[in-house]
JSON list of C-alpha atoms in Angstrom, two decimals:
[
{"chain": "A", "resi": 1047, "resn": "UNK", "atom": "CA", "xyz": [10.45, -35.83, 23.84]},
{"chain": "A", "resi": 1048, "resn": "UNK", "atom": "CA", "xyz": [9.15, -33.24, 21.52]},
{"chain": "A", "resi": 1049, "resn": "UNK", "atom": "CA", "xyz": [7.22, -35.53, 19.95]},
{"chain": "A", "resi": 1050, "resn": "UNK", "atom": "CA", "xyz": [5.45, -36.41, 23.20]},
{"chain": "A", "resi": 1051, "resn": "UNK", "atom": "CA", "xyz": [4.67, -32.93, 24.03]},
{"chain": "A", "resi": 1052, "resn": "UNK", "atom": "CA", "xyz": [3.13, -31.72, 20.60]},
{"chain": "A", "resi": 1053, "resn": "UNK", "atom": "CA", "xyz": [1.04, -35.43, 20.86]},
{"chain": "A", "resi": 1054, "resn": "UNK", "atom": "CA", "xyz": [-0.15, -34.25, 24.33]},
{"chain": "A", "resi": 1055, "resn": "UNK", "atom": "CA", "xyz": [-0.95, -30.51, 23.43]},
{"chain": "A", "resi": 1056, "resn": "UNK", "atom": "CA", "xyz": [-2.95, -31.94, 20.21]},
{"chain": "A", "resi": 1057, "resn": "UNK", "atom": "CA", "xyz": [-4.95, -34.08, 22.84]},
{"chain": "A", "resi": 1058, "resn": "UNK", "atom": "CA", "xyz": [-5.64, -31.04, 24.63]},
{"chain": "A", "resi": 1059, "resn": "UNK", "atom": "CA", "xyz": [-6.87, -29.18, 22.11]},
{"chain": "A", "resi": 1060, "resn": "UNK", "atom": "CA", "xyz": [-3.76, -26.62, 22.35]},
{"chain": "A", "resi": 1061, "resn": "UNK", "atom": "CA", "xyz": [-2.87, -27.20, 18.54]},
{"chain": "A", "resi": 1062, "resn": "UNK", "atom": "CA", "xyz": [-6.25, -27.39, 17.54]},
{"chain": "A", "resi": 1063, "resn": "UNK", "atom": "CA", "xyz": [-7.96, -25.27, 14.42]},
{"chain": "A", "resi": 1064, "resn": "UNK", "atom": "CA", "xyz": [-10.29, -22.56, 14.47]},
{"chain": "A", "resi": 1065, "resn": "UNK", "atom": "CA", "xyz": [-12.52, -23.96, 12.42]},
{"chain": "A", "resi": 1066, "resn": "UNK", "atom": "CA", "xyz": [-15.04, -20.94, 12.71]},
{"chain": "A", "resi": 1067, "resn": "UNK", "atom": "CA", "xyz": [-11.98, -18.08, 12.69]},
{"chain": "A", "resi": 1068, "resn": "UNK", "atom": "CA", "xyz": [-10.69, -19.92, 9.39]},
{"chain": "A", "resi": 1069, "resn": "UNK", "atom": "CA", "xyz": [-14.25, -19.83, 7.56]},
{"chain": "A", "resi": 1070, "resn": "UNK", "atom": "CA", "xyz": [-15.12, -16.44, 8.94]},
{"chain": "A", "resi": 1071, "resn": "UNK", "atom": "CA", "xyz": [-14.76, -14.71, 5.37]},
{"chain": "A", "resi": 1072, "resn": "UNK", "atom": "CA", "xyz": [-16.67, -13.38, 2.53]},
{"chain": "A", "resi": 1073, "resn": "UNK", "atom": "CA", "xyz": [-17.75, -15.62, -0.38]},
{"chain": "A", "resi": 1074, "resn": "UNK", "atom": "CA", "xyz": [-19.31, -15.25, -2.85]},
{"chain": "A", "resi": 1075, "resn": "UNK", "atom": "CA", "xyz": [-22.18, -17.55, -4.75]},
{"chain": "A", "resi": 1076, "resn": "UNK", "atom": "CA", "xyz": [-23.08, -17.62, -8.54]},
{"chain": "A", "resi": 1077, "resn": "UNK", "atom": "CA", "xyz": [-24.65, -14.50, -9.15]},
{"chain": "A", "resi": 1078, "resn": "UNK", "atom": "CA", "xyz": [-22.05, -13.09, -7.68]},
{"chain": "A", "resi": 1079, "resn": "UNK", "atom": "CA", "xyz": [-23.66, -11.59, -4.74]},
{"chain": "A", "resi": 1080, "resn": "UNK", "atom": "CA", "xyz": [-21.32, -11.28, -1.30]},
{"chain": "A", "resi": 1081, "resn": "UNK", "atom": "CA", "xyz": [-21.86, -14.43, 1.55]},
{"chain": "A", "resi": 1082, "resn": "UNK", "atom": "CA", "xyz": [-20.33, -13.97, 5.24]},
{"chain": "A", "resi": 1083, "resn": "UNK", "atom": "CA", "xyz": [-20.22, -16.06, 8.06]},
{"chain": "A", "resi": 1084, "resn": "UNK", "atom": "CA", "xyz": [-23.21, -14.84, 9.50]},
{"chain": "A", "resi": 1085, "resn": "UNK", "atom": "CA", "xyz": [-25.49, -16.09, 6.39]},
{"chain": "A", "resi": 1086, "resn": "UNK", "atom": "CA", "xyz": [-24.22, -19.27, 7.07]},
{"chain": "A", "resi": 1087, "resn": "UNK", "atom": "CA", "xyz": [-25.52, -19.33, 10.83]},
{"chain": "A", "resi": 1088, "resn": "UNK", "atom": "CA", "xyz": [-27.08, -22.13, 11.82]},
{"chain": "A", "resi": 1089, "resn": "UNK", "atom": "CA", "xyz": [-26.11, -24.85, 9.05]},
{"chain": "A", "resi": 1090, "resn": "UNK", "atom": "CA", "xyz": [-23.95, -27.72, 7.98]},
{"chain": "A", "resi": 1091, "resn": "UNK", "atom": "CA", "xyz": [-20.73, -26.46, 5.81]},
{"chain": "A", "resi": 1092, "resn": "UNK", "atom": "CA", "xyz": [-19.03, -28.55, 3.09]},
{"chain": "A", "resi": 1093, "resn": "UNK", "atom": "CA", "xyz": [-15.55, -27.59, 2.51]},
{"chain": "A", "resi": 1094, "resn": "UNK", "atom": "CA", "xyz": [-15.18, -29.14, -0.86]},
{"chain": "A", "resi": 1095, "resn": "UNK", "atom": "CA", "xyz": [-11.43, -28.65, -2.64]},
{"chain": "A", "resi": 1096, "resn": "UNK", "atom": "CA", "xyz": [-11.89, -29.36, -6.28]},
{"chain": "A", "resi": 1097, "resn": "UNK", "atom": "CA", "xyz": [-10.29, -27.98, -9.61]},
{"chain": "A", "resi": 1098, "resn": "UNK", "atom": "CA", "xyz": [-11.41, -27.92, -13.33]},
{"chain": "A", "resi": 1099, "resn": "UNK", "atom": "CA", "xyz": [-8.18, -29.68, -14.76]},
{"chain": "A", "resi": 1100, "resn": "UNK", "atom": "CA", "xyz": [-8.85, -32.85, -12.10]},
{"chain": "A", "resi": 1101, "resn": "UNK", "atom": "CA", "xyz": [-10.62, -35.84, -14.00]},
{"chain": "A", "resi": 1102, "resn": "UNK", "atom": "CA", "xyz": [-11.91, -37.08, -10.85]},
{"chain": "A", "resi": 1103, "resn": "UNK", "atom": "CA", "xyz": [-13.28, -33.89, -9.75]},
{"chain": "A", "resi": 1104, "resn": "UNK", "atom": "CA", "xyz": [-15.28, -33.35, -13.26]},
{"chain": "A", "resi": 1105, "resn": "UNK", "atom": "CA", "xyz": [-16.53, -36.74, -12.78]},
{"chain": "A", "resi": 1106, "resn": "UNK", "atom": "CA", "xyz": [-17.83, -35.78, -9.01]},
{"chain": "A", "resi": 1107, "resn": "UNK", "atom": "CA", "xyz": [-19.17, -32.55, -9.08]},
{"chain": "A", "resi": 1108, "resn": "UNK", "atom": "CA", "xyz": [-21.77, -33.35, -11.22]},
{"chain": "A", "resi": 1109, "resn": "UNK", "atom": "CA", "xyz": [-22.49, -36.30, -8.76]},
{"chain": "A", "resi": 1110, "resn": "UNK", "atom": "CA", "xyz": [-22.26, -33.79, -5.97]},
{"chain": "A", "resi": 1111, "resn": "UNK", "atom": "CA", "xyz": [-24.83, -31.42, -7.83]},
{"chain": "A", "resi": 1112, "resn": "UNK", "atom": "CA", "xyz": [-27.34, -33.74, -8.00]},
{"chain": "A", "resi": 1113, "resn": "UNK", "atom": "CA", "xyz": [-27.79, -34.90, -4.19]},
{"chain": "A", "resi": 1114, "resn": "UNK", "atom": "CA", "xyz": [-27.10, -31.25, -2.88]},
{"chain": "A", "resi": 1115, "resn": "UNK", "atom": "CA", "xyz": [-29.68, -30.01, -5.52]},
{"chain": "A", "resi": 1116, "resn": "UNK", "atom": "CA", "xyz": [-31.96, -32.75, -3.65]},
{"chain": "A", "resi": 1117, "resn": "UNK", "atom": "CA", "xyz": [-31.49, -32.35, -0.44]},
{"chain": "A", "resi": 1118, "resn": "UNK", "atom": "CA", "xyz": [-29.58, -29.07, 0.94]},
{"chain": "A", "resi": 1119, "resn": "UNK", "atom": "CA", "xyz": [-32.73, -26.90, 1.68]},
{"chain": "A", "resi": 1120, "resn": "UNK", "atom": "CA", "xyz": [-34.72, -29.94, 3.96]},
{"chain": "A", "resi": 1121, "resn": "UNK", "atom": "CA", "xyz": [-31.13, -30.29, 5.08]},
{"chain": "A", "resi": 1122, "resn": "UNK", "atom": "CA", "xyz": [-29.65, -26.77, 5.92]},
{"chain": "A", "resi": 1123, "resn": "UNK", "atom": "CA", "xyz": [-26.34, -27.45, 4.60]},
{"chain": "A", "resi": 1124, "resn": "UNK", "atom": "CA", "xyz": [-24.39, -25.25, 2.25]},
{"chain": "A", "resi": 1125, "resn": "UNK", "atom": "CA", "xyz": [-21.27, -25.74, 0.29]},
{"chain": "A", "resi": 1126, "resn": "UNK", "atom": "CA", "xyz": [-18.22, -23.65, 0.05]},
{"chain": "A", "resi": 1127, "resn": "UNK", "atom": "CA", "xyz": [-15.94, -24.49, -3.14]},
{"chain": "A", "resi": 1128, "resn": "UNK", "atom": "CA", "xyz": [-12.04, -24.45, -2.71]},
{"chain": "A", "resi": 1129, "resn": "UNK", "atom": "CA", "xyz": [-10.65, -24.14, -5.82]},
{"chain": "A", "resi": 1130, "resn": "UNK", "atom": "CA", "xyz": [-7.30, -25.78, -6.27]},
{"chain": "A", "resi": 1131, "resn": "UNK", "atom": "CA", "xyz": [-6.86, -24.49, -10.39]},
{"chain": "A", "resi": 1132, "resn": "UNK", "atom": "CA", "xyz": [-4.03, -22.91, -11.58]},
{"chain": "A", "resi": 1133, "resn": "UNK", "atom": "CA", "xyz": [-5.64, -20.00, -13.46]},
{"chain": "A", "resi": 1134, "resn": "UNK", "atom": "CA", "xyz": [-8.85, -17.65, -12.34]},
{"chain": "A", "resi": 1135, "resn": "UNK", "atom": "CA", "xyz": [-10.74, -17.94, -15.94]},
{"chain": "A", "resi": 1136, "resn": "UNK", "atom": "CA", "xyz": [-10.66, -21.91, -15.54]},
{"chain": "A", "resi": 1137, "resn": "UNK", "atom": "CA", "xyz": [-11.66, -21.85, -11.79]},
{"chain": "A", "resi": 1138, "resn": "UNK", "atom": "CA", "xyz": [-14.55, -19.50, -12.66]},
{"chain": "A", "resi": 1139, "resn": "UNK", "atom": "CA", "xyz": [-15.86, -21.23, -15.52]},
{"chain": "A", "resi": 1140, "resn": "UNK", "atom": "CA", "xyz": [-16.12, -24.79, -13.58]},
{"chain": "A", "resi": 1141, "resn": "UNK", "atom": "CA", "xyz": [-18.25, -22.53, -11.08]},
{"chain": "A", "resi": 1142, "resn": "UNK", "atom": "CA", "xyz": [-20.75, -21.74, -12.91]},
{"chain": "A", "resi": 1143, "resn": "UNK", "atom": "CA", "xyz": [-21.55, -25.75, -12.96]},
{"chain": "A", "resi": 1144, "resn": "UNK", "atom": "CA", "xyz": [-21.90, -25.65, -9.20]},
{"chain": "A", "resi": 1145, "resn": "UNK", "atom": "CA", "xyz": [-25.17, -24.58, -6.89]},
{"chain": "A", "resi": 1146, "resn": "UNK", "atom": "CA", "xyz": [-23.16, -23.28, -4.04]},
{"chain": "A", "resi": 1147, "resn": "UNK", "atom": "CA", "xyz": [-20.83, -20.72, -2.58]},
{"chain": "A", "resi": 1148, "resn": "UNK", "atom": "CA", "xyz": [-16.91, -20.29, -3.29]},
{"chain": "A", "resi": 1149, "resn": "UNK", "atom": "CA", "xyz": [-13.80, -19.21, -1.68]},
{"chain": "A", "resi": 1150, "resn": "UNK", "atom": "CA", "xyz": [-12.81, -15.97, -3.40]},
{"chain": "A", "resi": 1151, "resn": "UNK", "atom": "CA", "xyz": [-10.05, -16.42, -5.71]},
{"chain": "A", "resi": 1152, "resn": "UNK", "atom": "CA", "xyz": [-7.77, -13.53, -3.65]},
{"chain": "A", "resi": 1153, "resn": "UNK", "atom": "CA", "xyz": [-7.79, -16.05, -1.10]},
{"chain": "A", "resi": 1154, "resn": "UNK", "atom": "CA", "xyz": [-6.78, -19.24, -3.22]},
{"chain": "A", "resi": 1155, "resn": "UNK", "atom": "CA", "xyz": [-3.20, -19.30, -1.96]},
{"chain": "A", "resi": 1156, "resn": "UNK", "atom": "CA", "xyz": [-4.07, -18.73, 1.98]},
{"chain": "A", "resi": 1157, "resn": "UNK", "atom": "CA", "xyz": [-6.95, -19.38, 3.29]},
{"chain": "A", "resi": 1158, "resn": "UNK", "atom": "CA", "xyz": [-7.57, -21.48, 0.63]},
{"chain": "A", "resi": 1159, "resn": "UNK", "atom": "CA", "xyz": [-4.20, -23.71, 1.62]},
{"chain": "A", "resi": 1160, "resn": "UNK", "atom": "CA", "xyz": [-5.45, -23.84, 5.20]},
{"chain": "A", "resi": 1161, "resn": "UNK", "atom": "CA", "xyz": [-8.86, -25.21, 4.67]},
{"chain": "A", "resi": 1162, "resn": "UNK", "atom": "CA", "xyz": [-7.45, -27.47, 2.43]},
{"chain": "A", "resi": 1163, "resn": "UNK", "atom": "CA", "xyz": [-4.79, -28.35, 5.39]},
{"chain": "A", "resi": 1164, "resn": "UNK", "atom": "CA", "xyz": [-7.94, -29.18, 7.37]},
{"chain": "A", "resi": 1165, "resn": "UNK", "atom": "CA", "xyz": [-8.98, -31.65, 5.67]},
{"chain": "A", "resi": 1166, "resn": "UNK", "atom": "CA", "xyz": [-5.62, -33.72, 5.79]},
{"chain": "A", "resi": 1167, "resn": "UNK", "atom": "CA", "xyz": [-6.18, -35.05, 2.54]},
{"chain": "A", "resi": 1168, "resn": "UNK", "atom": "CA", "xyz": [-3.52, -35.48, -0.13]},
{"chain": "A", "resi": 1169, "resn": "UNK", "atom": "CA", "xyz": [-5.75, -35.58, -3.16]},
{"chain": "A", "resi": 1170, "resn": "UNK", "atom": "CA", "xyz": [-9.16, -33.90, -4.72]},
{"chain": "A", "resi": 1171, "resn": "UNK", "atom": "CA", "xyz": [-11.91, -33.84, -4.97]},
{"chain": "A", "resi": 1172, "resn": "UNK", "atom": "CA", "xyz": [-12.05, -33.86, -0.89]},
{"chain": "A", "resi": 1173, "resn": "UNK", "atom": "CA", "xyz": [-15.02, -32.88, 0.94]},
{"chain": "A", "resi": 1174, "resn": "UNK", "atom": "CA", "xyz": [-15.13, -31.83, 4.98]},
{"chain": "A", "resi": 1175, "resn": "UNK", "atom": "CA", "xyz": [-18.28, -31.81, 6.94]},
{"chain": "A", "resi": 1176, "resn": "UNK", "atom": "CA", "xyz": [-18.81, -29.40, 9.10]},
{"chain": "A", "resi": 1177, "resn": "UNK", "atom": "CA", "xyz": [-21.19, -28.92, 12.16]},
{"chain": "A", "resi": 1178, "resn": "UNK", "atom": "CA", "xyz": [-23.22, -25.95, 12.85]},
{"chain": "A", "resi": 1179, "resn": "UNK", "atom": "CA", "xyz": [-21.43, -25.03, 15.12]},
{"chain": "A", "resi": 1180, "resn": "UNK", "atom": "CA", "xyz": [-17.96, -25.68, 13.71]},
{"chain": "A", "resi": 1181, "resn": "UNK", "atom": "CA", "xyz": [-16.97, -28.80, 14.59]},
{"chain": "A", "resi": 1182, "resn": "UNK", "atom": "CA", "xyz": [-15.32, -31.23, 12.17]},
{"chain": "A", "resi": 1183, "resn": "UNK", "atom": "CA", "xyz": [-17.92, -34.11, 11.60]},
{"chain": "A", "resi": 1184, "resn": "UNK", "atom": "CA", "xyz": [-15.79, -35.81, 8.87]},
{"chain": "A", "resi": 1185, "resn": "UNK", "atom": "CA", "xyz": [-12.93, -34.81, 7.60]},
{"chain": "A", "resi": 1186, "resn": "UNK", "atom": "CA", "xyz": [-13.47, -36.69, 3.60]},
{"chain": "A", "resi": 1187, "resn": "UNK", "atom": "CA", "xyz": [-16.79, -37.92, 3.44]},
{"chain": "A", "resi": 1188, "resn": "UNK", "atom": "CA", "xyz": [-16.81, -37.53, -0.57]},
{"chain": "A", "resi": 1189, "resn": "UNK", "atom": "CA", "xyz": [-16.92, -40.87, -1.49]},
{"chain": "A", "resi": 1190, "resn": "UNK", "atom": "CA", "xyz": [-19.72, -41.51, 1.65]},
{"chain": "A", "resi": 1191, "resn": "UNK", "atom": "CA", "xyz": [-21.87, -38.73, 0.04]},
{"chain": "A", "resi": 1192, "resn": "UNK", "atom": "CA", "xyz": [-22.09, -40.44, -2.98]},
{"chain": "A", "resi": 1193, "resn": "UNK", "atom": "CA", "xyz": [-22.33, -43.84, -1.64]},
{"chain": "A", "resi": 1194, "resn": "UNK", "atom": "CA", "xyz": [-25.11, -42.70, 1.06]},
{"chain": "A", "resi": 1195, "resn": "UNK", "atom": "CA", "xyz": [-26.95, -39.63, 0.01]},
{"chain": "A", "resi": 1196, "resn": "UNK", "atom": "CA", "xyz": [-29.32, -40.21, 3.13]},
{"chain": "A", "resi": 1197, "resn": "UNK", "atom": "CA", "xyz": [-26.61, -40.88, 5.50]},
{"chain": "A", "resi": 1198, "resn": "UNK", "atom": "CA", "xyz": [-26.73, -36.69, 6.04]},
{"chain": "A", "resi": 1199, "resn": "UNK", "atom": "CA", "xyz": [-24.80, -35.13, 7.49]},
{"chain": "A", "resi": 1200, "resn": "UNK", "atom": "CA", "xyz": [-22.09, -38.02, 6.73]},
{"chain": "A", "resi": 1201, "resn": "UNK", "atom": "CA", "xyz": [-20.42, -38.72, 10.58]},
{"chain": "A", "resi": 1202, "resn": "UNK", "atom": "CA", "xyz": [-17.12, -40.35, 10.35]},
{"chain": "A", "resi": 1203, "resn": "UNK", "atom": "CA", "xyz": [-17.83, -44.07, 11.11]},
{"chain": "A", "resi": 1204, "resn": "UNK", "atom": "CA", "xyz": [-15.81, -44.95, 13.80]},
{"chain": "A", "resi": 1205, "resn": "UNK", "atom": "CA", "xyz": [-13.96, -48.45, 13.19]}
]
């Protein structure tokens, strides 16, 4: 019967994430300037959870570089980096390979958890498209990015 009910309040939206509440932070980009919510008005948000030590990850991110380099401006979209590293001197040095913004490393182990719970994914790298205005478009579209760099802003295909 529980079961039931928590199915029925999830169709309702009663369970539902606060998808702007749980990105309303600061971040911070590469020169290490401050980024809030507000700067991010108006555009497409990547959540993408990645860490130095993952093979896969080092093998993406570069891939990932490339088409955001080439198309994020025409496109208004912005990433925010999740790290998932164990230590704060790795995590920062695999930034500085990466054009966007990133979850500050204070908030690793909380809200860092919980946008990683968003995208229900088991595994990195994982990247979450998000709508301007803060609705999830696709909840692991990595793998689509790469496959179909023009198929911006990446809409789960529904099967």
């Amino acid at each position: 019967m529980k079961v039931v009910i928590c199915f029925l309040l999830a169709l309702t939206g009663v369970l539902s994430i606060d998808v702007k509440s749980l990105l309303d932070t600061i971040y911070t980009d590469r020169a290490g300037n401050n980024v809030t919510l507000a700067d991010l008005s108006g555009k497409y948000i990547g959540l993408y959870d990645s860490a130095s030590w993952c093979p896969d990850c080092q093998a993406y991110t570069p891939q990932l570089v490339k088409i955001y380099n080439k198309i994020q401006a025409d496109k208004n979209w912005v990433i925010i980096w999740v790290t998932a590293d164990h230590d704060e001197d790795a995590a920062a040095d695999y930034f500085k390979e990466m054009p966007w913004i990133r979850l500050n490393w204070s908030e690793k182990e909380t809200r860092g958890n919980s946008m990683f719970k968003l995208t229900r994914q088991k595994y990195i790298p994982a990247m979450t498209m998000i709508s301007p205005n803060f609705k999830i478009i696709n909840r692991e579209c990595s793998d689509l990015i790469t496959s179909d760099p023009d198929g911006f802003p990446w809409h789960k295909s529904e099967f």
